[in-house]
Amino acid sequence: MRLVVTGGAGYVGSVCAAHLVDLGHDVVVIDDLSTGHRDAVPDGCRFVEGDLAEVAGPTLAEGADGVLHFAARSLVGESVQHPERYWHGNVVTTLRLLEAMREHRTPRLVFSSTAATYGEPTRVPISEDAPTAPTNPYGASKLAIDHAISSYAAAHGLAAVSLRYFNVAGAHGGFGERHTVETHLIPIVLQVATGEREAVQIYGEDWPTPDGTCIRDYIHVDDLADAHLLALTHATPGTHRVYNLGSGTGFSVREVIDTCRAVTGHPLPARSAPRRAGDPAVLVASSQRARDELGWRPSRTDIARIVADAWEFAQRRTALEVH
Ligand code: UFG
């Protein structure tokens, strides 16, 4: 297939683009490099640098079988401080993309939605029919897009899938997490191991969980990429399906840090810090629907494997940045 990957210079987008190229698809990456990296665009992709709202039309005019839409702003804290960046950068830009897809009759869309659309869970594990009550503009912007996609599918025949990611981690060889502003637990802990940070802060040790630290559901980025490929082939015209993607197992912040210690052999000093605003105590996905309908089987669910792949990438990244 000829596929357009927006945000293909970012973490998840670059990994998925690499999988698509390996499978022989013809891939065009669109990215404005605001947070992505030019050297993360996999070999074999055509690269269009620019504002998605501007370049989507001309790119789709050349013909495409589908769009995988990863490009987005994704910092929860920033979204609270600067909501305009999320309403404009995520919602308005995606509306322009949807219009370009309609104009050029692009038949399929796979969209990167998020667990943040649910907000504080009322029941764990979280299934797709859970209430959606996002607690920050980031989650709200992704939920608004999900609604827009549903109406485009119903009215214009788009075949659409939204994938609601839980905590994506790990790496795919040379493709991994390289955020300028890093907020995610595993890369932060590994920055202590590479000497870029002195210690990791544990945001709260008084949560209602067995060891007092927050529990999250970590999914390997390669398992996530597999789900995108399945979503592309299962997308049905006129239908918008939503799937949660996690491994279904929760690990506490302490367990993650202990795993990082075991994998890196570094003592990884950790300090107690206040709770981070907006963090729910436990977020674990039910991915039963993705298993039943897409036939998705995550195979890299071992947290030590996820951390080991992230660690290999972190070492490569520091070597690259030093030279
Ligand atoms: N944490 C720390 N110290 C750190 C960083 C994180 O203790 O230095 C804790 C957090 O408080 C949280 C856990 O580690 O309990 C995981 O935090 P991350 O920032 O790695 O991930 P989140 O669960 O906050 O974020 C994920 C996705 C977001 C999404 C959000 C929905 O990465 O994109 O879930 O709640 F918006």
XYZ file of C-alpha atoms and ligand atoms in Angstrom:
359
model
C 0.000 0.000 0.000
C 0.976 3.619 -0.409
C 0.796 5.065 3.107
C 1.261 8.523 4.558
C 2.732 8.563 8.066
C 2.331 11.900 9.860
C 4.812 12.419 12.677
C 7.088 9.746 11.235
C 10.166 11.497 12.639
C 8.874 11.015 16.189
C 9.105 8.048 18.543
C 6.105 5.844 17.729
C 5.750 7.185 14.181
C 9.329 6.317 13.228
C 9.036 2.800 14.635
C 5.779 2.172 12.744
C 7.230 3.646 9.543
C 10.205 1.267 9.887
C 7.838 -1.712 10.214
C 5.825 -0.573 7.170
C 8.969 -0.189 5.027
C 10.151 -3.656 6.121
C 6.829 -5.070 4.932
C 7.325 -3.510 1.502
C 4.853 -0.620 1.746
C 5.478 2.648 -0.071
C 5.782 5.144 2.819
C 5.697 8.943 2.788
C 6.566 10.602 6.106
C 5.249 14.082 6.878
C 6.816 15.855 9.866
C 7.539 19.474 10.759
C 10.495 18.397 12.940
C 9.168 20.502 15.828
C 9.753 17.577 18.166
C 10.856 14.854 15.740
C 14.340 14.223 14.343
C 15.279 14.099 10.646
C 17.575 11.107 11.250
C 14.680 9.169 12.836
C 12.894 8.965 9.473
C 13.620 5.392 8.386
C 15.597 4.744 5.210
C 13.296 3.901 2.355
C 10.633 6.509 3.262
C 10.018 9.632 1.230
C 10.207 12.626 3.571
C 8.053 15.734 3.314
C 9.062 18.403 5.841
C 6.355 20.898 6.660
C 3.247 21.906 8.545
C 0.782 19.030 8.223
C -2.145 21.402 7.694
C -0.333 22.804 4.633
C 1.301 19.748 3.106
C -1.398 17.103 3.697
C -3.406 18.213 0.639
C -0.582 18.219 -1.910
C 0.784 14.927 -0.543
C -2.586 13.130 -0.593
C -3.324 14.541 -4.067
C -0.611 12.178 -5.313
C -2.780 9.272 -4.127
C -2.633 7.214 -0.947
C -4.301 4.081 0.400
C -4.230 5.324 3.956
C -2.901 7.679 6.605
C -1.351 6.748 9.940
C -1.671 9.917 11.976
C 0.894 10.190 14.779
C 1.796 13.895 14.536
C 0.686 15.639 17.727
C 1.694 17.582 20.745
C 1.694 15.173 23.671
C 2.859 16.802 26.904
C 0.151 16.750 29.552
C 1.726 19.563 31.621
C 2.244 21.814 28.583
C -1.365 21.255 27.568
C -2.526 22.683 30.901
C -0.253 25.746 30.580
C -0.815 26.331 26.845
C -4.114 24.732 25.817
C -4.152 26.744 22.568
C -1.204 24.692 21.341
C -3.306 21.530 21.750
C -6.598 22.822 20.367
C -4.785 24.305 17.410
C -1.859 21.904 16.917
C -3.861 18.723 17.494
C -7.516 19.478 16.727
C -7.370 22.139 14.011
C -4.494 20.442 12.206
C -6.280 17.089 12.241
C -9.469 18.695 10.903
C -7.392 20.009 7.996
C -6.000 16.512 7.474
C -9.504 14.997 7.506
C -10.635 17.534 4.917
C -7.638 16.765 2.697
C -8.410 13.032 3.012
C -12.034 13.680 2.039
C -11.068 15.839 -0.921
C -8.582 13.299 -2.256
C -10.656 10.254 -1.323
C -8.054 8.681 0.952
C -9.904 5.617 2.214
C -8.223 4.641 5.549
C -7.097 6.321 8.745
C -5.339 4.933 11.805
C -5.183 7.573 14.545
C -2.981 7.708 17.658
C -5.431 8.326 20.471
C -4.545 7.944 24.133
C -5.501 6.538 27.514
C -5.678 10.193 28.584
C -9.126 10.372 26.895
C -10.549 8.402 29.862
C -9.222 10.566 32.684
C -9.436 9.142 36.221
C -10.670 5.576 35.746
C -13.847 4.426 37.425
C -12.908 0.771 36.835
C -9.625 -1.008 36.141
C -8.745 -2.549 33.707
C -10.103 0.170 31.433
C -12.196 -0.964 28.488
C -13.302 1.105 25.505
C -16.815 1.633 26.860
C -15.459 3.344 30.014
C -16.561 6.976 30.474
C -14.354 9.510 28.703
C -13.648 12.413 31.044
C -10.154 13.721 30.237
C -8.463 15.649 33.030
C -6.262 17.820 30.795
C -6.407 19.579 27.385
C -4.088 16.972 25.826
C -6.597 14.169 26.472
C -9.509 16.450 25.590
C -7.924 17.361 22.242
C -7.452 13.694 21.346
C -11.019 12.889 22.395
C -12.365 15.754 20.235
C -10.477 14.288 17.282
C -11.932 10.843 17.990
C -15.420 12.382 17.801
C -14.598 14.157 14.537
C -13.299 10.906 13.041
C -16.490 9.050 14.036
C -18.629 11.584 12.210
C -16.398 11.531 9.108
C -16.619 7.741 9.021
C -20.410 7.809 9.356
C -20.991 10.604 6.841
C -18.186 10.157 4.319
C -17.406 6.438 4.423
C -13.933 6.755 5.954
C -12.516 3.462 7.280
C -11.086 4.557 10.620
C -9.434 3.122 13.703
C -8.304 4.982 16.832
C -5.723 3.263 18.980
C -5.655 4.407 22.594
C -2.129 3.871 23.810
C -1.304 3.305 27.446
C 2.391 3.712 28.436
C 4.483 3.128 25.342
C 8.074 2.100 26.043
C 10.989 0.154 24.611
C 12.669 0.720 21.256
C 13.076 -0.801 17.828
C 16.824 -0.972 17.186
C 17.946 2.557 16.346
C 14.445 4.010 16.755
C 13.393 5.034 20.227
C 12.320 7.782 22.578
C 14.305 11.048 22.182
C 12.236 13.870 23.597
C 13.906 17.228 24.180
C 11.690 17.642 27.226
C 11.583 14.164 28.737
C 8.732 13.471 31.146
C 8.323 9.687 30.814
C 9.475 7.393 33.583
C 11.615 4.791 31.782
C 13.726 7.226 29.689
C 14.199 9.429 32.758
C 15.431 6.507 34.859
C 17.769 5.459 32.055
C 19.161 9.008 31.909
C 20.401 8.395 35.450
C 22.172 5.272 34.206
C 23.807 7.181 31.324
C 24.942 9.932 33.700
C 22.641 12.624 32.305
C 20.728 12.907 35.574
C 21.756 12.411 39.191
C 18.643 10.696 40.491
C 15.085 9.847 39.613
C 12.264 11.485 41.508
C 9.376 9.262 42.569
C 6.201 11.319 42.278
C 4.371 10.190 45.390
C 4.827 7.154 47.626
C 1.477 7.455 49.372
C -0.818 6.270 46.585
C -3.414 3.590 47.364
C -1.318 0.840 45.744
C 0.646 -2.068 47.298
C 3.985 -0.215 47.392
C 2.523 3.301 47.474
C 3.702 4.269 43.957
C 1.600 4.647 40.795
C 0.866 1.658 38.601
C 0.992 1.842 34.800
C 0.577 -0.539 31.868
C 3.736 -0.523 29.722
C 3.433 -1.622 26.110
C 6.421 -2.325 23.858
C 6.551 0.013 20.879
C 6.968 -2.983 18.519
C 3.729 -4.522 19.837
C 2.111 -1.146 19.257
C 3.419 -1.116 15.669
C 1.935 -4.593 15.117
C -1.458 -3.243 16.223
C -1.216 -0.414 13.664
C -0.597 -2.883 10.850
C -3.582 -4.979 11.954
C -5.736 -1.852 12.288
C -4.896 -0.846 8.714
C -6.047 -4.171 7.331
C -9.161 -4.411 9.528
C -10.414 -0.842 8.982
C -13.899 -0.986 7.453
C -15.453 1.775 5.288
C -18.040 3.851 7.170
C -16.853 2.553 10.542
C -14.711 4.040 13.318
C -13.465 1.495 15.851
C -11.581 2.381 19.030
C -9.100 -0.010 20.658
C -7.159 0.240 23.909
C -3.589 -0.947 23.676
C -1.681 -2.052 26.727
C -0.155 -5.259 27.958
C -2.887 -5.714 30.578
C -0.390 -5.885 33.440
C 0.438 -3.035 35.753
C 3.888 -2.228 37.147
C 4.510 0.269 39.921
C 7.064 3.080 39.645
C 9.224 1.202 42.160
C 9.014 -2.019 40.153
C 10.044 -0.158 37.005
C 13.025 1.421 38.774
C 14.053 -1.981 40.210
C 13.840 -3.498 36.725
C 16.010 -0.680 35.372
C 18.547 -1.401 38.136
C 18.641 -5.071 37.176
C 18.967 -4.345 33.453
C 21.590 -1.578 33.693
C 23.544 -2.779 36.740
C 23.458 0.847 37.961
C 22.324 1.682 41.537
C 19.961 4.374 40.171
C 19.373 6.605 43.169
C 15.702 7.467 43.654
C 14.266 10.315 45.725
C 10.827 10.809 47.078
C 9.001 13.775 45.524
C 5.477 15.188 45.803
C 2.690 13.714 43.704
C 2.495 15.056 40.132
C -0.768 16.887 39.429
C -3.210 14.919 37.324
C -1.631 11.472 37.809
C -4.199 8.707 38.410
C -3.033 6.016 40.885
C -3.566 3.071 38.516
C -3.923 2.909 34.715
C -4.197 -0.562 33.228
C -5.802 -1.373 29.883
C -8.162 -4.069 28.885
C -7.055 -4.829 25.316
C -9.578 -7.625 24.910
C -11.305 -5.886 22.018
C -8.036 -5.556 20.070
C -7.340 -9.225 20.712
C -10.826 -10.332 19.667
C -11.377 -8.100 16.653
C -7.858 -7.445 15.334
C -6.267 -10.714 16.439
C -3.587 -8.637 18.203
C -1.235 -10.635 20.437
C 1.371 -8.505 22.232
C 4.506 -10.641 22.476
C 7.014 -8.351 24.254
C 5.113 -7.893 27.528
C 8.003 -8.755 29.866
C 8.952 -5.478 31.577
C 12.639 -6.514 31.659
C 12.564 -6.970 27.869
C 10.902 -3.576 27.385
C 13.487 -1.874 29.600
C 16.390 -3.787 27.976
C 15.388 -2.517 24.513
C 14.977 1.036 25.843
C 18.395 0.740 27.525
C 20.111 -0.412 24.339
C 18.606 2.570 22.550
C 19.526 5.011 25.351
C 23.164 3.917 25.081
C 23.164 4.398 21.301
C 21.517 7.799 21.694
C 24.082 9.047 24.189
C 26.922 7.749 21.994
C 25.439 9.658 19.022
C 24.943 12.857 21.010
C 28.470 12.788 22.423
C 30.054 12.533 18.939
N 6.999 9.237 37.262
C 7.846 9.429 38.325
N 8.996 10.131 38.111
C 9.321 10.652 36.903
C 8.448 10.442 35.812
C 7.282 9.730 36.031
O 7.586 8.986 39.450
O 10.380 11.297 36.782
C 5.774 8.460 37.476
C 4.505 9.232 37.148
O 4.080 9.979 38.244
C 3.569 8.097 36.758
C 4.489 7.035 36.146
O 5.791 7.366 36.593
O 2.991 7.581 37.907
C 4.461 7.046 34.640
O 4.645 8.384 34.194
P 4.904 8.752 32.676
O 5.080 10.238 32.601
O 5.970 7.885 32.127
O 3.561 8.318 31.963
P 2.059 8.764 32.270
O 1.390 7.558 32.841
O 1.953 10.032 32.983
O 1.597 9.124 30.790
C 0.999 8.222 29.933
C 1.295 8.596 28.506
C 0.704 9.948 28.200
C -0.740 9.929 28.522
C -0.950 9.519 29.941
C -2.395 9.388 30.278
O 2.669 8.607 28.313
O 0.888 10.255 26.850
O -0.362 8.256 30.165
O -2.584 9.539 31.647
F -1.282 11.153 28.351
